[in-house]
């Protein structure tokens, strides 16, 4: 069972899609902060609307003029961290899930484990890296806020303690009756799903398309992964070597974590990029 989130001591982003104009100032601020460079053109699309190694955040355009910012959710109990056998991903005490390229061995299990399909791979590099939003860990560690939230001209994406963001969501609901989805009882997406996340959303449309459907539930995914996999005999996977591989690496990761906890050591002492 994972620990409950300390909403006063951890940080979060609240994205309010009703205020977003799709201007992409947040995307540009992120690109500039992390030196991500220009997007590679996609022949079949006029606008780039997906995450990539050059986009840690992006704006998804929905019918009816709705704009939805997309990025890593910084799960309280992240499946990507559980899946990484070498501790290249780590959940920090402030909330961000960060990545250490020096440890990454390129297996990409984190990409398969993430329920929101977030991590990307920089295939263009000679030594490819996993690339994703790091919630501007180094900036918030020194008392600042993420580059993207600082840049938004419309308070469509804001930053603060998780408690303050949850309170602000309720304040906006009360101030605008009937505006938010679902109108009978507006929802803060991410408050409880997969054990709670640090990137919360409020919206005037359903955000199920973004991976927020009921399918995932409120249980942290690493626990479910274990419950499911431990009940399935490996031969059931047959020739699905990939699944057997996942079973093995996640098991090893759990063992290493348990050993480290018993030793009182931190198995993932590293630096955050950015
Ligand atoms: S959204 Fe995906 S990549 Fe981000 S912390 Fe959760 S599991 Fe990891
Ligand atoms: S929190 Fe930082 S890394 Fe994440 S999208 Fe915003 S600017 Fe980029
Ligand atoms: S800067 Fe604000 S309004 Fe512009 S796209 Fe980003 S979240 Fe939306």
Short mmCIF file of C-alpha atoms and ligand atoms in Angstrom, two decimals:
data_model
loop_
_atom_site.label_atom_id
_atom_site.label_comp_id
_atom_site.label_asym_id
_atom_site.label_seq_id
_atom_site.Cartn_x
_atom_site.Cartn_y
_atom_site.Cartn_z
CA UNK A 1 0.00 0.00 0.00
CA UNK A 2 1.47 3.35 -0.97
CA UNK A 3 1.65 6.35 1.35
CA UNK A 4 -1.07 9.01 1.05
CA UNK A 5 0.09 12.16 -0.76
CA UNK A 6 1.17 15.01 1.50
CA UNK A 7 -0.70 17.82 -0.25
CA UNK A 8 0.96 20.53 1.85
CA UNK A 9 4.55 19.43 1.20
CA UNK A 10 4.36 18.37 -2.43
CA UNK A 11 3.85 20.55 -5.48
CA UNK A 12 1.47 20.34 -8.40
CA UNK A 13 0.37 21.99 -11.62
CA UNK A 14 -3.30 22.81 -12.16
CA UNK A 15 -4.27 23.11 -15.83
CA UNK A 16 -7.64 24.73 -16.51
CA UNK A 17 -8.55 24.00 -20.13
CA UNK A 18 -11.37 26.57 -20.07
CA UNK A 19 -8.76 29.34 -19.95
CA UNK A 20 -6.33 27.92 -22.50
CA UNK A 21 -6.16 29.70 -25.87
CA UNK A 22 -3.69 27.28 -27.45
CA UNK A 23 -1.08 30.03 -27.79
CA UNK A 24 1.76 27.58 -26.95
CA UNK A 25 3.68 30.13 -24.86
CA UNK A 26 4.10 27.32 -22.30
CA UNK A 27 5.46 24.95 -24.94
CA UNK A 28 7.96 27.56 -26.12
CA UNK A 29 9.07 28.33 -22.54
CA UNK A 30 9.75 24.64 -21.95
CA UNK A 31 11.63 24.25 -25.23
CA UNK A 32 13.79 27.25 -24.44
CA UNK A 33 14.53 26.11 -20.87
CA UNK A 34 15.64 22.65 -21.97
CA UNK A 35 17.19 23.58 -25.33
CA UNK A 36 14.80 21.25 -27.16
CA UNK A 37 15.12 22.97 -30.53
CA UNK A 38 12.61 23.09 -33.38
CA UNK A 39 10.06 20.34 -34.03
CA UNK A 40 10.67 18.04 -36.92
CA UNK A 41 8.01 18.59 -39.55
CA UNK A 42 5.28 15.97 -39.86
CA UNK A 43 4.12 15.72 -43.43
CA UNK A 44 0.61 14.58 -42.51
CA UNK A 45 -0.07 17.25 -39.89
CA UNK A 46 -0.33 21.01 -40.00
CA UNK A 47 0.37 21.36 -36.30
CA UNK A 48 2.53 19.27 -34.00
CA UNK A 49 0.24 18.12 -31.19
CA UNK A 50 2.08 15.14 -29.76
CA UNK A 51 4.84 14.77 -27.22
CA UNK A 52 8.27 14.04 -28.62
CA UNK A 53 11.94 14.31 -27.74
CA UNK A 54 11.63 18.00 -28.70
CA UNK A 55 8.30 18.56 -26.86
CA UNK A 56 8.00 17.76 -23.17
CA UNK A 57 4.58 19.43 -23.25
CA UNK A 58 2.19 20.03 -26.11
CA UNK A 59 -1.28 21.38 -26.83
CA UNK A 60 -3.91 18.94 -28.06
CA UNK A 61 -6.62 20.61 -30.13
CA UNK A 62 -10.13 19.21 -29.65
CA UNK A 63 -13.29 19.90 -31.66
CA UNK A 64 -15.18 23.02 -30.61
CA UNK A 65 -12.08 25.10 -29.93
CA UNK A 66 -10.87 23.26 -26.84
CA UNK A 67 -7.15 23.23 -26.05
CA UNK A 68 -5.67 20.69 -23.66
CA UNK A 69 -2.09 20.86 -22.49
CA UNK A 70 -0.44 17.45 -22.26
CA UNK A 71 2.62 16.45 -20.19
CA UNK A 72 3.87 13.88 -17.67
CA UNK A 73 1.43 13.63 -14.73
CA UNK A 74 4.14 12.99 -12.11
CA UNK A 75 2.22 10.13 -10.51
CA UNK A 76 2.45 9.70 -6.73
CA UNK A 77 3.34 6.04 -7.27
CA UNK A 78 4.75 5.98 -10.79
CA UNK A 79 4.63 2.84 -12.91
CA UNK A 80 7.63 4.13 -14.91
CA UNK A 81 9.79 4.17 -11.76
CA UNK A 82 8.71 0.62 -10.84
CA UNK A 83 9.50 -0.63 -14.32
CA UNK A 84 13.02 0.82 -14.46
CA UNK A 85 15.48 -1.80 -13.28
CA UNK A 86 18.45 0.54 -12.99
CA UNK A 87 16.85 3.40 -11.04
CA UNK A 88 17.11 5.90 -13.90
CA UNK A 89 13.71 7.30 -12.97
CA UNK A 90 12.97 8.52 -9.47
CA UNK A 91 10.03 10.04 -7.62
CA UNK A 92 11.30 13.01 -5.61
CA UNK A 93 9.98 14.14 -2.25
CA UNK A 94 8.64 17.38 -3.77
CA UNK A 95 6.56 15.58 -6.41
CA UNK A 96 8.50 15.58 -9.71
CA UNK A 97 9.45 12.27 -11.33
CA UNK A 98 12.94 12.85 -12.70
CA UNK A 99 15.30 11.00 -14.98
CA UNK A 100 19.04 10.29 -14.89
CA UNK A 101 20.42 9.55 -18.34
CA UNK A 102 23.69 8.26 -16.87
CA UNK A 103 21.82 5.29 -15.41
CA UNK A 104 19.45 4.64 -18.30
CA UNK A 105 20.34 1.51 -20.27
CA UNK A 106 17.79 2.13 -23.01
CA UNK A 107 15.43 -0.80 -22.32
CA UNK A 108 12.36 1.50 -22.61
CA UNK A 109 10.30 -0.48 -20.08
CA UNK A 110 9.25 2.89 -18.64
CA UNK A 111 7.61 3.73 -21.96
CA UNK A 112 5.61 0.49 -21.89
CA UNK A 113 4.66 0.88 -18.22
CA UNK A 114 3.35 4.47 -18.29
CA UNK A 115 -0.48 4.49 -18.24
CA UNK A 116 -0.57 7.85 -19.99
CA UNK A 117 1.90 7.04 -22.78
CA UNK A 118 4.24 9.87 -21.81
CA UNK A 119 7.94 9.00 -22.14
CA UNK A 120 9.49 9.45 -25.56
CA UNK A 121 12.84 8.30 -26.93
CA UNK A 122 15.34 10.51 -28.73
CA UNK A 123 15.95 8.11 -31.65
CA UNK A 124 17.89 10.84 -33.42
CA UNK A 125 20.73 10.72 -30.86
CA UNK A 126 23.65 8.32 -31.22
CA UNK A 127 23.00 7.30 -27.61
CA UNK A 128 19.21 7.79 -27.36
CA UNK A 129 17.70 9.12 -24.13
CA UNK A 130 14.28 8.84 -22.56
CA UNK A 131 12.75 12.31 -22.74
CA UNK A 132 9.85 13.70 -20.71
CA UNK A 133 8.78 16.62 -18.52
CA UNK A 134 10.69 16.73 -15.21
CA UNK A 135 8.31 19.25 -13.59
CA UNK A 136 11.27 21.64 -13.62
CA UNK A 137 12.66 19.91 -10.54
CA UNK A 138 15.77 22.06 -10.22
CA UNK A 139 13.68 25.24 -10.45
CA UNK A 140 11.16 24.22 -7.81
CA UNK A 141 13.90 22.80 -5.57
CA UNK A 142 15.34 26.32 -5.42
CA UNK A 143 11.98 27.92 -4.65
CA UNK A 144 10.90 28.79 -8.18
CA UNK A 145 8.14 27.50 -10.42
CA UNK A 146 8.15 25.62 -13.74
CA UNK A 147 9.01 27.63 -16.84
CA UNK A 148 5.69 26.71 -18.48
CA UNK A 149 3.43 27.87 -15.64
CA UNK A 150 5.45 31.06 -15.20
CA UNK A 151 4.97 31.83 -18.90
CA UNK A 152 1.22 31.25 -19.31
CA UNK A 153 -0.44 34.65 -19.84
CA UNK A 154 -3.93 33.41 -18.88
CA UNK A 155 -3.42 31.44 -15.64
CA UNK A 156 -4.57 28.43 -17.64
CA UNK A 157 -1.77 26.42 -16.11
CA UNK A 158 -0.59 27.34 -12.63
CA UNK A 159 1.73 25.98 -9.96
CA UNK A 160 1.73 25.67 -6.18
CA UNK A 161 1.42 23.16 -3.39
CA UNK A 162 -0.96 20.34 -4.25
CA UNK A 163 -3.24 21.57 -1.46
CA UNK A 164 -3.33 25.07 -2.97
CA UNK A 165 -4.04 23.70 -6.46
CA UNK A 166 -6.91 21.53 -5.21
CA UNK A 167 -8.34 24.55 -3.34
CA UNK A 168 -8.01 26.75 -6.44
CA UNK A 169 -9.87 24.15 -8.49
CA UNK A 170 -12.74 24.22 -6.00
CA UNK A 171 -12.68 28.03 -5.99
CA UNK A 172 -13.03 28.11 -9.80
CA UNK A 173 -15.87 25.56 -9.64
CA UNK A 174 -17.73 27.73 -7.09
CA UNK A 175 -17.08 30.92 -9.04
CA UNK A 176 -18.39 29.48 -12.32
CA UNK A 177 -21.37 27.21 -11.63
CA UNK A 178 -22.14 24.92 -14.57
CA UNK A 179 -18.95 25.75 -16.42
CA UNK A 180 -16.87 22.69 -15.58
CA UNK A 181 -17.31 19.02 -16.46
CA UNK A 182 -19.37 17.22 -15.40
CA UNK A 183 -21.68 20.11 -14.58
CA UNK A 184 -23.53 18.31 -11.75
CA UNK A 185 -20.33 17.67 -9.78
CA UNK A 186 -17.17 19.02 -11.43
CA UNK A 187 -14.16 16.77 -11.36
CA UNK A 188 -10.50 17.45 -10.64
CA UNK A 189 -8.78 15.02 -12.99
CA UNK A 190 -5.78 13.46 -11.28
CA UNK A 191 -6.88 14.00 -7.69
CA UNK A 192 -7.29 10.26 -7.07
CA UNK A 193 -6.61 8.38 -10.33
CA UNK A 194 -3.80 5.80 -10.17
CA UNK A 195 -3.20 6.88 -6.56
CA UNK A 196 -3.16 10.61 -7.39
CA UNK A 197 -0.86 12.68 -9.59
CA UNK A 198 0.86 16.07 -9.48
CA UNK A 199 -0.55 17.43 -12.74
CA UNK A 200 -4.22 18.14 -12.15
CA UNK A 201 -6.83 19.20 -14.70
CA UNK A 202 -10.20 20.91 -14.69
CA UNK A 203 -12.11 21.23 -17.95
CA UNK A 204 -15.44 21.91 -19.65
CA UNK A 205 -15.18 18.68 -21.65
CA UNK A 206 -14.49 15.09 -20.68
CA UNK A 207 -10.75 14.39 -20.61
CA UNK A 208 -11.13 10.63 -20.87
CA UNK A 209 -9.36 10.78 -24.25
CA UNK A 210 -6.23 11.81 -22.37
CA UNK A 211 -6.09 8.53 -20.46
CA UNK A 212 -8.29 9.70 -17.59
CA UNK A 213 -11.09 7.16 -18.18
CA UNK A 214 -12.48 5.05 -15.33
CA UNK A 215 -10.50 2.11 -16.71
CA UNK A 216 -7.39 2.98 -14.69
CA UNK A 217 -9.12 3.32 -11.31
CA UNK A 218 -7.64 4.88 -8.18
CA UNK A 219 -5.23 2.09 -7.27
CA UNK A 220 -1.52 2.84 -7.90
CA UNK A 221 -0.51 0.90 -11.00
CA UNK A 222 2.70 -0.68 -9.69
CA UNK A 223 0.62 -2.53 -7.08
CA UNK A 224 -1.79 -3.73 -9.74
CA UNK A 225 1.06 -4.75 -12.02
CA UNK A 226 2.42 -6.94 -9.26
CA UNK A 227 -0.92 -8.39 -8.32
CA UNK A 228 -1.66 -9.27 -11.93
CA UNK A 229 1.74 -10.55 -12.92
CA UNK A 230 2.36 -12.59 -9.79
CA UNK A 231 -0.84 -14.60 -10.48
CA UNK A 232 0.05 -15.40 -14.08
CA UNK A 233 2.38 -18.37 -14.61
CA UNK A 234 5.17 -17.29 -16.96
CA UNK A 235 4.29 -20.07 -19.48
CA UNK A 236 0.93 -18.36 -20.06
CA UNK A 237 2.92 -15.66 -21.79
CA UNK A 238 4.03 -18.36 -24.26
CA UNK A 239 6.36 -16.88 -26.82
CA UNK A 240 5.62 -13.37 -25.63
CA UNK A 241 9.19 -12.82 -24.59
CA UNK A 242 8.52 -9.17 -24.02
CA UNK A 243 5.97 -9.86 -21.32
CA UNK A 244 8.21 -12.41 -19.65
CA UNK A 245 10.96 -9.80 -19.79
CA UNK A 246 8.77 -7.23 -18.11
CA UNK A 247 7.81 -9.77 -15.45
CA UNK A 248 11.46 -10.45 -14.76
CA UNK A 249 12.75 -6.88 -14.76
CA UNK A 250 9.96 -5.52 -12.58
CA UNK A 251 10.52 -8.36 -10.15
CA UNK A 252 14.20 -7.60 -10.00
CA UNK A 253 13.50 -3.91 -9.49
CA UNK A 254 11.18 -4.65 -6.57
CA UNK A 255 13.83 -6.90 -5.03
CA UNK A 256 16.49 -4.20 -5.35
CA UNK A 257 14.18 -1.62 -3.82
CA UNK A 258 13.36 -3.92 -0.92
CA UNK A 259 17.07 -4.61 -0.31
CA UNK A 260 17.90 -0.92 -0.48
CA UNK A 261 15.09 -0.10 1.96
CA UNK A 262 16.41 -2.77 4.35
CA UNK A 263 19.93 -1.28 4.10
CA UNK A 264 18.58 2.23 4.59
CA UNK A 265 20.22 3.22 1.30
CA UNK A 266 18.76 5.36 -1.47
CA UNK A 267 19.00 3.22 -4.63
CA UNK A 268 18.39 6.19 -6.89
CA UNK A 269 20.66 8.99 -5.85
CA UNK A 270 21.18 11.01 -9.00
CA UNK A 271 20.82 14.40 -10.54
CA UNK A 272 17.83 15.78 -12.38
CA UNK A 273 18.36 17.09 -15.85
CA UNK A 274 17.10 20.61 -16.15
S1 LIG B 1 2.71 9.84 -16.20
FE1 LIG B 1 3.94 8.10 -16.91
S2 LIG B 1 6.03 8.92 -17.13
FE2 LIG B 1 4.86 10.38 -15.86
S3 LIG B 1 5.27 9.74 -13.72
FE3 LIG B 1 3.35 8.71 -14.36
S4 LIG B 1 4.06 6.70 -15.11
FE4 LIG B 1 5.86 8.03 -15.07
S1 LIG B 2 7.20 21.57 -15.91
FE1 LIG B 2 9.17 22.18 -16.86
S2 LIG B 2 9.79 20.34 -17.99
FE2 LIG B 2 7.60 20.09 -17.55
S3 LIG B 2 6.52 20.92 -19.33
FE3 LIG B 2 6.72 22.62 -17.84
S4 LIG B 2 8.63 23.68 -18.44
FE4 LIG B 2 8.66 21.66 -19.43
S1 LIG B 3 0.52 29.39 -22.35
FE1 LIG B 3 -1.42 29.06 -21.24
S2 LIG B 3 -3.02 29.67 -22.70
FE2 LIG B 3 -1.14 29.42 -23.90
S3 LIG B 3 -1.22 27.28 -24.62
FE3 LIG B 3 -0.10 27.25 -22.69
S4 LIG B 3 -1.62 26.80 -21.11
FE4 LIG B 3 -2.74 27.46 -22.96
#
